[in-house]
PDB file of N, CA and C in Angstrom:
ATOM      1  N   MET A 611      93.372  99.222  72.091  1.00 58.00           N
ATOM      2  CA  MET A 611      92.476  98.935  72.479  1.00 58.00           C
ATOM      3  C   MET A 611      92.271  97.717  73.474  1.00 58.00           C
ATOM      4  N   LYS A 612      91.058  97.906  74.620  1.00 60.00           N
ATOM      5  CA  LYS A 612      91.001  96.540  75.437  1.00 60.00           C
ATOM      6  C   LYS A 612      90.297  95.739  74.884  1.00 60.00           C
ATOM      7  N   ALA A 613      90.571  94.576  75.575  1.00 69.00           N
ATOM      8  CA  ALA A 613      89.638  93.382  75.085  1.00 69.00           C
ATOM      9  C   ALA A 613      88.379  93.609  75.940  1.00 69.00           C
ATOM     10  N   ALA A 614      87.381  93.106  74.909  1.00 61.00           N
ATOM     11  CA  ALA A 614      86.065  93.085  75.583  1.00 61.00           C
ATOM     12  C   ALA A 614      85.878  92.803  76.911  1.00 61.00           C
ATOM     13  N   HIS A 615      86.121  91.630  77.350  1.00 57.00           N
ATOM     14  CA  HIS A 615      86.013  91.245  78.687  1.00 57.00           C
ATOM     15  C   HIS A 615      86.789  91.807  79.748  1.00 57.00           C
ATOM     16  N   LEU A 616      87.784  92.524  79.511  1.00 61.00           N
ATOM     17  CA  LEU A 616      88.514  93.449  80.468  1.00 61.00           C
ATOM     18  C   LEU A 616      87.716  94.922  80.631  1.00 61.00           C
ATOM     19  N   LYS A 617      86.889  95.465  79.468  1.00 69.00           N
ATOM     20  CA  LYS A 617      86.133  96.490  79.499  1.00 69.00           C
ATOM     21  C   LYS A 617      85.085  96.377  80.466  1.00 69.00           C
ATOM     22  N   GLN A 618      84.478  95.116  80.084  1.00 69.00           N
ATOM     23  CA  GLN A 618      83.152  94.623  80.976  1.00 69.00           C
ATOM     24  C   GLN A 618      83.416  94.678  82.460  1.00 69.00           C
ATOM     25  N   GLY A 619      84.717  94.041  82.791  1.00 67.00           N
ATOM     26  CA  GLY A 619      85.103  93.938  84.241  1.00 67.00           C
ATOM     27  C   GLY A 619      85.523  95.558  84.594  1.00 67.00           C
ATOM     28  N   GLU A 620      86.092  96.300  84.329  1.00 83.00           N
ATOM     29  CA  GLU A 620      85.921  97.467  84.523  1.00 83.00           C
ATOM     30  C   GLU A 620      84.832  98.196  84.645  1.00 83.00           C
ATOM     31  N   ASP A 621      83.876  98.354  83.992  1.00 79.00           N
ATOM     32  CA  ASP A 621      82.483  98.664  83.978  1.00 79.00           C
ATOM     33  C   ASP A 621      81.816  97.821  85.333  1.00 79.00           C
ATOM     34  N   ALA A 622      81.958  96.721  85.377  1.00 81.00           N
ATOM     35  CA  ALA A 622      81.632  96.057  86.670  1.00 81.00           C
ATOM     36  C   ALA A 622      81.965  96.744  88.011  1.00 81.00           C
ATOM     37  N   GLU A 623      83.560  96.865  88.077  1.00 89.00           N
ATOM     38  CA  GLU A 623      83.776  97.755  89.249  1.00 89.00           C
ATOM     39  C   GLU A 623      83.472  98.743  89.512  1.00 89.00           C
ATOM     40  N   THR A 624      83.059  99.806  88.107  1.00 90.00           N
ATOM     41  CA  THR A 624      82.686 100.927  88.326  1.00 90.00           C
ATOM     42  C   THR A 624      81.361 101.385  88.860  1.00 90.00           C
ATOM     43  N   ALA A 625      80.331 100.345  88.493  1.00 89.00           N
ATOM     44  CA  ALA A 625      79.212 100.115  88.850  1.00 89.00           C
ATOM     45  C   ALA A 625      78.953  99.751  90.500  1.00 89.00           C
ATOM     46  N   CYS A 626      79.935  98.714  90.858  1.00 88.00           N
ATOM     47  CA  CYS A 626      80.003  98.707  92.079  1.00 88.00           C
ATOM     48  C   CYS A 626      80.536  99.512  92.921  1.00 88.00           C
ATOM     49  N   TYR A 627      81.832 100.565  92.406  1.00 94.00           N
ATOM     50  CA  TYR A 627      81.946 101.376  93.270  1.00 94.00           C
ATOM     51  C   TYR A 627      80.983 102.596  93.487  1.00 94.00           C
ATOM     52  N   CYS A 628      80.150 102.554  92.537  1.00 93.00           N
ATOM     53  CA  CYS A 628      79.261 103.801  92.303  1.00 93.00           C
ATOM     54  C   CYS A 628      78.025 103.270  93.458  1.00 93.00           C
ATOM     55  N   TYR A 629      77.702 102.094  93.459  1.00 94.00           N
ATOM     56  CA  TYR A 629      76.618 101.346  94.318  1.00 94.00           C
ATOM     57  C   TYR A 629      77.118 101.759  95.907  1.00 94.00           C
ATOM     58  N   LEU A 630      78.003 101.093  96.090  1.00 95.00           N
ATOM     59  CA  LEU A 630      78.870 101.237  97.523  1.00 95.00           C
ATOM     60  C   LEU A 630      78.870 102.860  97.993  1.00 95.00           C
ATOM     61  N   LYS A 631      79.073 103.536  97.199  1.00 96.00           N
ATOM     62  CA  LYS A 631      79.243 104.961  97.588  1.00 96.00           C
ATOM     63  C   LYS A 631      77.923 105.719  97.717  1.00 96.00           C
ATOM     64  N   SER A 632      77.163 104.944  97.146  1.00 96.00           N
ATOM     65  CA  SER A 632      75.867 105.444  97.224  1.00 96.00           C
ATOM     66  C   SER A 632      75.385 104.890  98.438  1.00 96.00           C
ATOM     67  N   GLN A 633      76.038 104.343  99.190  1.00 96.00           N
ATOM     68  CA  GLN A 633      75.255 103.406 100.502  1.00 96.00           C
ATOM     69  C   GLN A 633      76.062 104.054 101.462  1.00 96.00           C
ATOM     70  N   GLY A 634      77.152 104.979 101.417  1.00 96.00           N
ATOM     71  CA  GLY A 634      77.735 105.631 102.635  1.00 96.00           C
ATOM     72  C   GLY A 634      79.281 105.425 102.821  1.00 96.00           C
ATOM     73  N   LEU A 635      79.746 104.450 101.841  1.00 97.00           N
ATOM     74  CA  LEU A 635      81.107 104.024 102.039  1.00 97.00           C
ATOM     75  C   LEU A 635      81.827 104.915 101.424  1.00 97.00           C
ATOM     76  N   THR A 636      83.240 104.944 101.650  1.00 97.00           N
ATOM     77  CA  THR A 636      84.033 105.767 100.934  1.00 97.00           C
ATOM     78  C   THR A 636      85.327 104.822 100.492  1.00 97.00           C
ATOM     79  N   LEU A 637      85.940 105.375  99.482  1.00 97.00           N
ATOM     80  CA  LEU A 637      86.933 104.776  98.573  1.00 97.00           C
ATOM     81  C   LEU A 637      88.304 105.012  99.162  1.00 97.00           C
ATOM     82  N   VAL A 638      88.840 103.900  99.315  1.00 97.00           N
ATOM     83  CA  VAL A 638      90.490 103.838 100.131  1.00 97.00           C
ATOM     84  C   VAL A 638      91.041 103.611  98.894  1.00 97.00           C
ATOM     85  N   ASN A 639      91.106 102.689  98.245  1.00 96.00           N
ATOM     86  CA  ASN A 639      92.032 102.185  97.150  1.00 96.00           C
ATOM     87  C   ASN A 639      91.196 101.187  95.977  1.00 96.00           C
ATOM     88  N   LYS A 640      91.812 101.607  94.830  1.00 95.00           N
ATOM     89  CA  LYS A 640      91.628 100.264  94.043  1.00 95.00           C
ATOM     90  C   LYS A 640      92.288  99.634  93.310  1.00 95.00           C
ATOM     91  N   ASN A 641      92.071  98.473  92.894  1.00 95.00           N
ATOM     92  CA  ASN A 641      93.187  97.475  92.354  1.00 95.00           C
ATOM     93  C   ASN A 641      94.592  97.517  92.905  1.00 95.00           C
ATOM     94  N   PHE A 642      94.398  97.336  94.436  1.00 96.00           N
ATOM     95  CA  PHE A 642      95.374  96.915  95.160  1.00 96.00           C
ATOM     96  C   PHE A 642      96.106  95.485  94.818  1.00 96.00           C
ATOM     97  N   SER A 643      97.433  95.735  93.928  1.00 95.00           N
ATOM     98  CA  SER A 643      97.995  94.475  93.742  1.00 95.00           C
ATOM     99  C   SER A 643      99.319  94.268  94.481  1.00 95.00           C
ATOM    100  N   CYS A 644      99.830  93.039  95.071  1.00 95.00           N
ATOM    101  CA  CYS A 644     100.793  92.611  95.287  1.00 95.00           C
ATOM    102  C   CYS A 644     101.459  91.506  94.913  1.00 95.00           C
ATOM    103  N   ARG A 645     102.379  90.776  95.508  1.00 95.00           N
ATOM    104  CA  ARG A 645     102.858  89.411  95.005  1.00 95.00           C
ATOM    105  C   ARG A 645     101.835  88.380  95.336  1.00 95.00           C
ATOM    106  N   TYR A 646     101.161  88.567  96.245  1.00 95.00           N
ATOM    107  CA  TYR A 646      99.672  87.521  96.610  1.00 95.00           C
ATOM    108  C   TYR A 646      98.876  87.519  95.889  1.00 95.00           C
ATOM    109  N   GLY A 647      98.288  88.775  95.328  1.00 94.00           N
ATOM    110  CA  GLY A 647      96.996  88.887  94.080  1.00 94.00           C
ATOM    111  C   GLY A 647      96.544  90.358  94.359  1.00 94.00           C
ATOM    112  N   GLU A 648      95.253  90.405  93.981  1.00 95.00           N
ATOM    113  CA  GLU A 648      94.943  91.923  94.077  1.00 95.00           C
ATOM    114  C   GLU A 648      93.515  91.839  94.497  1.00 95.00           C
ATOM    115  N   ILE A 649      93.285  93.037  94.839  1.00 96.00           N
ATOM    116  CA  ILE A 649      91.686  93.279  95.768  1.00 96.00           C
ATOM    117  C   ILE A 649      91.225  94.356  94.681  1.00 96.00           C
ATOM    118  N   ASP A 650      89.934  94.341  94.273  1.00 94.00           N
ATOM    119  CA  ASP A 650      89.414  95.040  93.294  1.00 94.00           C
ATOM    120  C   ASP A 650      89.233  96.465  93.835  1.00 94.00           C
ATOM    121  N   ILE A 651      88.567  96.517  95.225  1.00 97.00           N
ATOM    122  CA  ILE A 651      88.339  97.770  95.967  1.00 97.00           C
ATOM    123  C   ILE A 651      88.218  97.683  97.013  1.00 97.00           C
ATOM    124  N   ILE A 652      89.033  98.668  97.794  1.00 97.00           N
ATOM    125  CA  ILE A 652      88.944  98.678  98.937  1.00 97.00           C
ATOM    126  C   ILE A 652      88.456 100.360  99.566  1.00 97.00           C
ATOM    127  N   MET A 653      87.146 100.005 100.202  1.00 97.00           N
ATOM    128  CA  MET A 653      86.219 101.014 100.844  1.00 97.00           C
ATOM    129  C   MET A 653      86.250 101.185 102.584  1.00 97.00           C
ATOM    130  N   GLN A 654      86.182 102.187 103.001  1.00 97.00           N
ATOM    131  CA  GLN A 654      85.759 102.199 104.344  1.00 97.00           C
ATOM    132  C   GLN A 654      84.506 102.033 104.741  1.00 97.00           C
ATOM    133  N   ASP A 655      83.528 101.721 105.510  1.00 96.00           N
ATOM    134  CA  ASP A 655      82.336 101.619 106.098  1.00 96.00           C
ATOM    135  C   ASP A 655      82.422 102.052 107.582  1.00 96.00           C
ATOM    136  N   LYS A 656      82.213 103.269 107.866  1.00 93.00           N
ATOM    137  CA  LYS A 656      82.356 103.608 109.168  1.00 93.00           C
ATOM    138  C   LYS A 656      83.753 103.587 109.646  1.00 93.00           C
ATOM    139  N   LYS A 657      83.960 102.967 110.600  1.00 93.00           N
ATOM    140  CA  LYS A 657      85.272 102.562 111.186  1.00 93.00           C
ATOM    141  C   LYS A 657      85.968 101.004 110.575  1.00 93.00           C
ATOM    142  N   VAL A 658      85.026 100.382 109.678  1.00 96.00           N
ATOM    143  CA  VAL A 658      85.402  99.213 109.053  1.00 96.00           C
ATOM    144  C   VAL A 658      85.950  99.290 107.725  1.00 96.00           C
ATOM    145  N   LEU A 659      87.377  98.648 107.592  1.00 97.00           N
ATOM    146  CA  LEU A 659      87.629  98.662 106.008  1.00 97.00           C
ATOM    147  C   LEU A 659      87.266  97.343 105.396  1.00 97.00           C
ATOM    148  N   VAL A 660      86.699  97.571 104.203  1.00 97.00           N
ATOM    149  CA  VAL A 660      85.906  96.753 103.471  1.00 97.00           C
ATOM    150  C   VAL A 660      86.784  96.392 102.351  1.00 97.00           C
ATOM    151  N   PHE A 661      87.236  95.122 101.812  1.00 97.00           N
ATOM    152  CA  PHE A 661      88.160  94.625 100.885  1.00 97.00           C
ATOM    153  C   PHE A 661      87.082  94.194 100.087  1.00 97.00           C
ATOM    154  N   VAL A 662      86.436  94.439  98.566  1.00 95.00           N
ATOM    155  CA  VAL A 662      85.696  94.311  98.050  1.00 95.00           C
ATOM    156  C   VAL A 662      86.168  93.309  96.531  1.00 95.00           C
ATOM    157  N   GLU A 663      85.464  92.329  96.375  1.00 92.00           N
ATOM    158  CA  GLU A 663      86.077  91.396  95.364  1.00 92.00           C
ATOM    159  C   GLU A 663      84.723  91.566  94.126  1.00 92.00           C
ATOM    160  N   VAL A 664      85.080  92.187  92.937  1.00 89.00           N
ATOM    161  CA  VAL A 664      84.031  92.456  91.957  1.00 89.00           C
ATOM    162  C   VAL A 664      83.963  90.943  91.314  1.00 89.00           C
ATOM    163  N   ARG A 665      83.042  90.350  90.960  1.00 78.00           N
ATOM    164  CA  ARG A 665      82.816  89.036  89.977  1.00 78.00           C
ATOM    165  C   ARG A 665      82.009  89.399  88.821  1.00 78.00           C
ATOM    166  N   PHE A 666      82.041  89.298  87.785  1.00 66.00           N
ATOM    167  CA  PHE A 666      81.153  89.619  86.592  1.00 66.00           C
ATOM    168  C   PHE A 666      81.134  88.542  85.893  1.00 66.00           C
ATOM    169  N   ARG A 667      79.909  87.882  85.208  1.00 56.00           N
ATOM    170  CA  ARG A 667      79.734  86.787  84.328  1.00 56.00           C
ATOM    171  C   ARG A 667      78.673  87.258  83.671  1.00 56.00           C
ATOM    172  N   LYS A 668      78.936  86.880  82.319  1.00 56.00           N
ATOM    173  CA  LYS A 668      78.424  87.439  81.215  1.00 56.00           C
ATOM    174  C   LYS A 668      77.043  86.351  81.090  1.00 56.00           C
ATOM    175  N   ASN A 669      77.240  85.054  81.233  1.00 50.00           N
ATOM    176  CA  ASN A 669      76.180  84.029  81.424  1.00 50.00           C
ATOM    177  C   ASN A 669      76.493  83.243  82.677  1.00 50.00           C
ATOM    178  N   SER A 670      75.777  82.226  83.030  1.00 53.00           N
ATOM    179  CA  SER A 670      76.237  81.190  84.099  1.00 53.00           C
ATOM    180  C   SER A 670      76.519  79.817  83.809  1.00 53.00           C
ATOM    181  N   ASN A 671      76.800  79.555  82.324  1.00 51.00           N
ATOM    182  CA  ASN A 671      77.363  78.353  81.910  1.00 51.00           C
ATOM    183  C   ASN A 671      78.100  77.659  82.573  1.00 51.00           C
ATOM    184  N   PHE A 672      79.089  78.566  83.200  1.00 53.00           N
ATOM    185  CA  PHE A 672      80.531  77.694  83.924  1.00 53.00           C
ATOM    186  C   PHE A 672      80.079  78.177  85.442  1.00 53.00           C
ATOM    187  N   GLY A 673      79.070  78.675  85.647  1.00 50.00           N
ATOM    188  CA  GLY A 673      78.741  78.806  87.185  1.00 50.00           C
ATOM    189  C   GLY A 673      78.595  80.419  87.243  1.00 50.00           C
ATOM    190  N   GLY A 674      77.939  80.859  88.569  1.00 53.00           N
ATOM    191  CA  GLY A 674      77.855  82.359  88.385  1.00 53.00           C
ATOM    192  C   GLY A 674      79.417  82.928  89.535  1.00 53.00           C
ATOM    193  N   GLY A 675      79.040  84.191  89.658  1.00 54.00           N
ATOM    194  CA  GLY A 675      80.391  84.891  90.101  1.00 54.00           C
ATOM    195  C   GLY A 675      80.708  84.430  91.299  1.00 54.00           C
ATOM    196  N   LEU A 676      79.695  84.098  92.380  1.00 60.00           N
ATOM    197  CA  LEU A 676      80.180  83.682  93.691  1.00 60.00           C
ATOM    198  C   LEU A 676      80.880  82.493  93.726  1.00 60.00           C
ATOM    199  N   GLU A 677      80.364  81.466  92.573  1.00 62.00           N
ATOM    200  CA  GLU A 677      81.158  79.699  92.709  1.00 62.00           C
ATOM    201  C   GLU A 677      82.488  80.148  91.955  1.00 62.00           C
ATOM    202  N   SER A 678      82.723  81.309  91.301  1.00 61.00           N
ATOM    203  CA  SER A 678      84.297  81.245  91.007  1.00 61.00           C
ATOM    204  C   SER A 678      85.148  81.855  92.196  1.00 61.00           C
ATOM    205  N   ILE A 679      84.683  82.031  93.176  1.00 74.00           N
ATOM    206  CA  ILE A 679      85.660  82.384  94.255  1.00 74.00           C
ATOM    207  C   ILE A 679      86.105  80.837  94.870  1.00 74.00           C
ATOM    208  N   THR A 680      86.973  80.439  94.352  1.00 82.00           N
ATOM    209  CA  THR A 680      87.275  79.154  95.130  1.00 82.00           C
ATOM    210  C   THR A 680      88.016  79.221  96.306  1.00 82.00           C
ATOM    211  N   PHE A 681      88.612  78.233  96.519  1.00 89.00           N
ATOM    212  CA  PHE A 681      89.407  78.248  98.131  1.00 89.00           C
ATOM    213  C   PHE A 681      90.734  78.850  97.862  1.00 89.00           C
ATOM    214  N   ALA A 682      91.176  78.442  96.390  1.00 90.00           N
ATOM    215  CA  ALA A 682      92.477  79.332  95.993  1.00 90.00           C
ATOM    216  C   ALA A 682      92.476  80.698  96.100  1.00 90.00           C
ATOM    217  N   LYS A 683      91.190  81.318  95.325  1.00 87.00           N
ATOM    218  CA  LYS A 683      90.971  82.573  95.387  1.00 87.00           C
ATOM    219  C   LYS A 683      90.813  83.209  96.988  1.00 87.00           C
ATOM    220  N   GLN A 684      90.302  82.647  97.561  1.00 89.00           N
ATOM    221  CA  GLN A 684      89.992  83.100  98.738  1.00 89.00           C
ATOM    222  C   GLN A 684      91.375  83.050  99.587  1.00 89.00           C
ATOM    223  N   HIS A 685      92.182  82.365  99.446  1.00 93.00           N
ATOM    224  CA  HIS A 685      93.661  82.297 100.278  1.00 93.00           C
ATOM    225  C   HIS A 685      94.137  83.584  99.767  1.00 93.00           C
ATOM    226  N   LYS A 686      94.282  83.715  98.271  1.00 93.00           N
ATOM    227  CA  LYS A 686      94.788  84.841  97.779  1.00 93.00           C
ATOM    228  C   LYS A 686      94.405  86.238  98.182  1.00 93.00           C
ATOM    229  N   LEU A 687      93.112  86.122  98.201  1.00 93.00           N
ATOM    230  CA  LEU A 687      92.626  87.603  98.775  1.00 93.00           C
ATOM    231  C   LEU A 687      92.857  87.963 100.317  1.00 93.00           C
ATOM    232  N   ARG A 688      92.672  86.691 101.051  1.00 94.00           N
ATOM    233  CA  ARG A 688      93.149  86.838 102.521  1.00 94.00           C
ATOM    234  C   ARG A 688      94.636  87.183 102.619  1.00 94.00           C
ATOM    235  N   LYS A 689      95.692  86.592 101.680  1.00 96.00           N
ATOM    236  CA  LYS A 689      97.240  87.136 102.042  1.00 96.00           C
ATOM    237  C   LYS A 689      97.106  88.546 101.689  1.00 96.00           C
ATOM    238  N   THR A 690      96.639  88.842 100.554  1.00 96.00           N
ATOM    239  CA  THR A 690      96.549  90.215  99.755  1.00 96.00           C
ATOM    240  C   THR A 690      96.028  91.429 101.207  1.00 96.00           C
ATOM    241  N   ALA A 691      94.917  90.971 101.605  1.00 96.00           N
ATOM    242  CA  ALA A 691      94.303  91.914 102.665  1.00 96.00           C
ATOM    243  C   ALA A 691      95.495  92.036 103.803  1.00 96.00           C
ATOM    244  N   GLU A 692      95.968  90.756 104.327  1.00 95.00           N
ATOM    245  CA  GLU A 692      96.739  90.781 105.415  1.00 95.00           C
ATOM    246  C   GLU A 692      98.174  91.653 105.115  1.00 95.00           C
ATOM    247  N   LEU A 693      98.760  91.529 103.970  1.00 96.00           N
ATOM    248  CA  LEU A 693      99.825  92.576 103.753  1.00 96.00           C
ATOM    249  C   LEU A 693      99.444  94.118 103.560  1.00 96.00           C
ATOM    250  N   TYR A 694      98.155  94.315 102.870  1.00 96.00           N
ATOM    251  CA  TYR A 694      97.588  95.639 103.060  1.00 96.00           C
ATOM    252  C   TYR A 694      97.485  95.950 104.248  1.00 96.00           C
ATOM    253  N   LEU A 695      96.792  95.442 105.394  1.00 96.00           N
ATOM    254  CA  LEU A 695      96.453  95.686 106.751  1.00 96.00           C
ATOM    255  C   LEU A 695      97.934  95.625 107.551  1.00 96.00           C
ATOM    256  N   GLN A 696      99.117  95.019 106.984  1.00 94.00           N
ATOM    257  CA  GLN A 696     100.556  95.327 107.578  1.00 94.00           C
ATOM    258  C   GLN A 696     100.919  96.715 107.131  1.00 94.00           C
ATOM    259  N   GLN A 697     100.723  97.230 106.169  1.00 94.00           N
ATOM    260  CA  GLN A 697     101.229  98.302 105.777  1.00 94.00           C
ATOM    261  C   GLN A 697     100.580  99.459 105.967  1.00 94.00           C
ATOM    262  N   ASN A 698      99.180  99.318 106.192  1.00 94.00           N
ATOM    263  CA  ASN A 698      98.173 100.312 106.744  1.00 94.00           C
ATOM    264  C   ASN A 698      97.403  99.926 107.927  1.00 94.00           C
ATOM    265  N   ASN A 699      98.278 100.005 109.144  1.00 88.00           N
ATOM    266  CA  ASN A 699      98.023  99.392 110.336  1.00 88.00           C
ATOM    267  C   ASN A 699      96.840 100.358 110.989  1.00 88.00           C
ATOM    268  N   GLN A 700      96.683 101.401 110.764  1.00 90.00           N
ATOM    269  CA  GLN A 700      95.537 102.406 111.286  1.00 90.00           C
ATOM    270  C   GLN A 700      94.031 101.591 111.273  1.00 90.00           C
ATOM    271  N   TYR A 701      93.704 100.388 110.556  1.00 90.00           N
ATOM    272  CA  TYR A 701      92.418  99.993 110.844  1.00 90.00           C
ATOM    273  C   TYR A 701      92.462  98.794 111.457  1.00 90.00           C
ATOM    274  N   GLU A 702      91.310  98.867 112.482  1.00 87.00           N
ATOM    275  CA  GLU A 702      91.200  98.029 113.532  1.00 87.00           C
ATOM    276  C   GLU A 702      90.459  96.956 113.387  1.00 87.00           C
ATOM    277  N   ASN A 703      89.194  96.951 112.368  1.00 94.00           N
ATOM    278  CA  ASN A 703      88.234  95.899 111.799  1.00 94.00           C
ATOM    279  C   ASN A 703      88.200  96.140 110.304  1.00 94.00           C
ATOM    280  N   ALA A 704      88.038  95.053 109.627  1.00 95.00           N
ATOM    281  CA  ALA A 704      87.896  94.522 108.174  1.00 95.00           C
ATOM    282  C   ALA A 704      86.857  93.377 107.885  1.00 95.00           C
ATOM    283  N   ARG A 705      86.508  93.868 106.951  1.00 95.00           N
ATOM    284  CA  ARG A 705      85.659  92.579 106.368  1.00 95.00           C
ATOM    285  C   ARG A 705      85.732  92.524 104.741  1.00 95.00           C
ATOM    286  N   PHE A 706      85.400  91.599 104.504  1.00 94.00           N
ATOM    287  CA  PHE A 706      85.256  90.995 103.000  1.00 94.00           C
ATOM    288  C   PHE A 706      83.904  91.118 102.380  1.00 94.00           C
ATOM    289  N   ASP A 707      83.407  91.786 101.279  1.00 91.00           N
ATOM    290  CA  ASP A 707      82.289  91.872 100.592  1.00 91.00           C
ATOM    291  C   ASP A 707      82.511  91.602  99.147  1.00 91.00           C
ATOM    292  N   VAL A 708      81.619  90.644  98.456  1.00 88.00           N
ATOM    293  CA  VAL A 708      81.709  89.880  97.216  1.00 88.00           C
ATOM    294  C   VAL A 708      80.176  90.551  96.538  1.00 88.00           C
ATOM    295  N   VAL A 709      80.801  91.277  95.498  1.00 85.00           N
ATOM    296  CA  VAL A 709      79.334  91.895  94.628  1.00 85.00           C
ATOM    297  C   VAL A 709      79.721  91.175  93.119  1.00 85.00           C
ATOM    298  N   SER A 710      78.746  90.462  93.098  1.00 81.00           N
ATOM    299  CA  SER A 710      78.724  89.391  91.878  1.00 81.00           C
ATOM    300  C   SER A 710      77.449  89.818  90.779  1.00 81.00           C
TER     301      SER A 710
END
């Protein structure tokens, strides 16, 4: 049985995916991981590849989801995305979205 916080994280990612899909984005990959880190969801918005970081906080006692994306986390996301783009060079444009 999964720990409650892992289940909540999965539920948040599922809700995020469903919302983005309803907005017309299409799924490319979920939970892409490499030695640099992990990207929760990768979607396509027309011709733009979208790297999506999902942040869930049960409460904001220690800051909200956006505040939890530190410079170090941004660096890991960027390195992970760069590797993904090197392996999948058919994409010309990319962006990062955060769903909190």
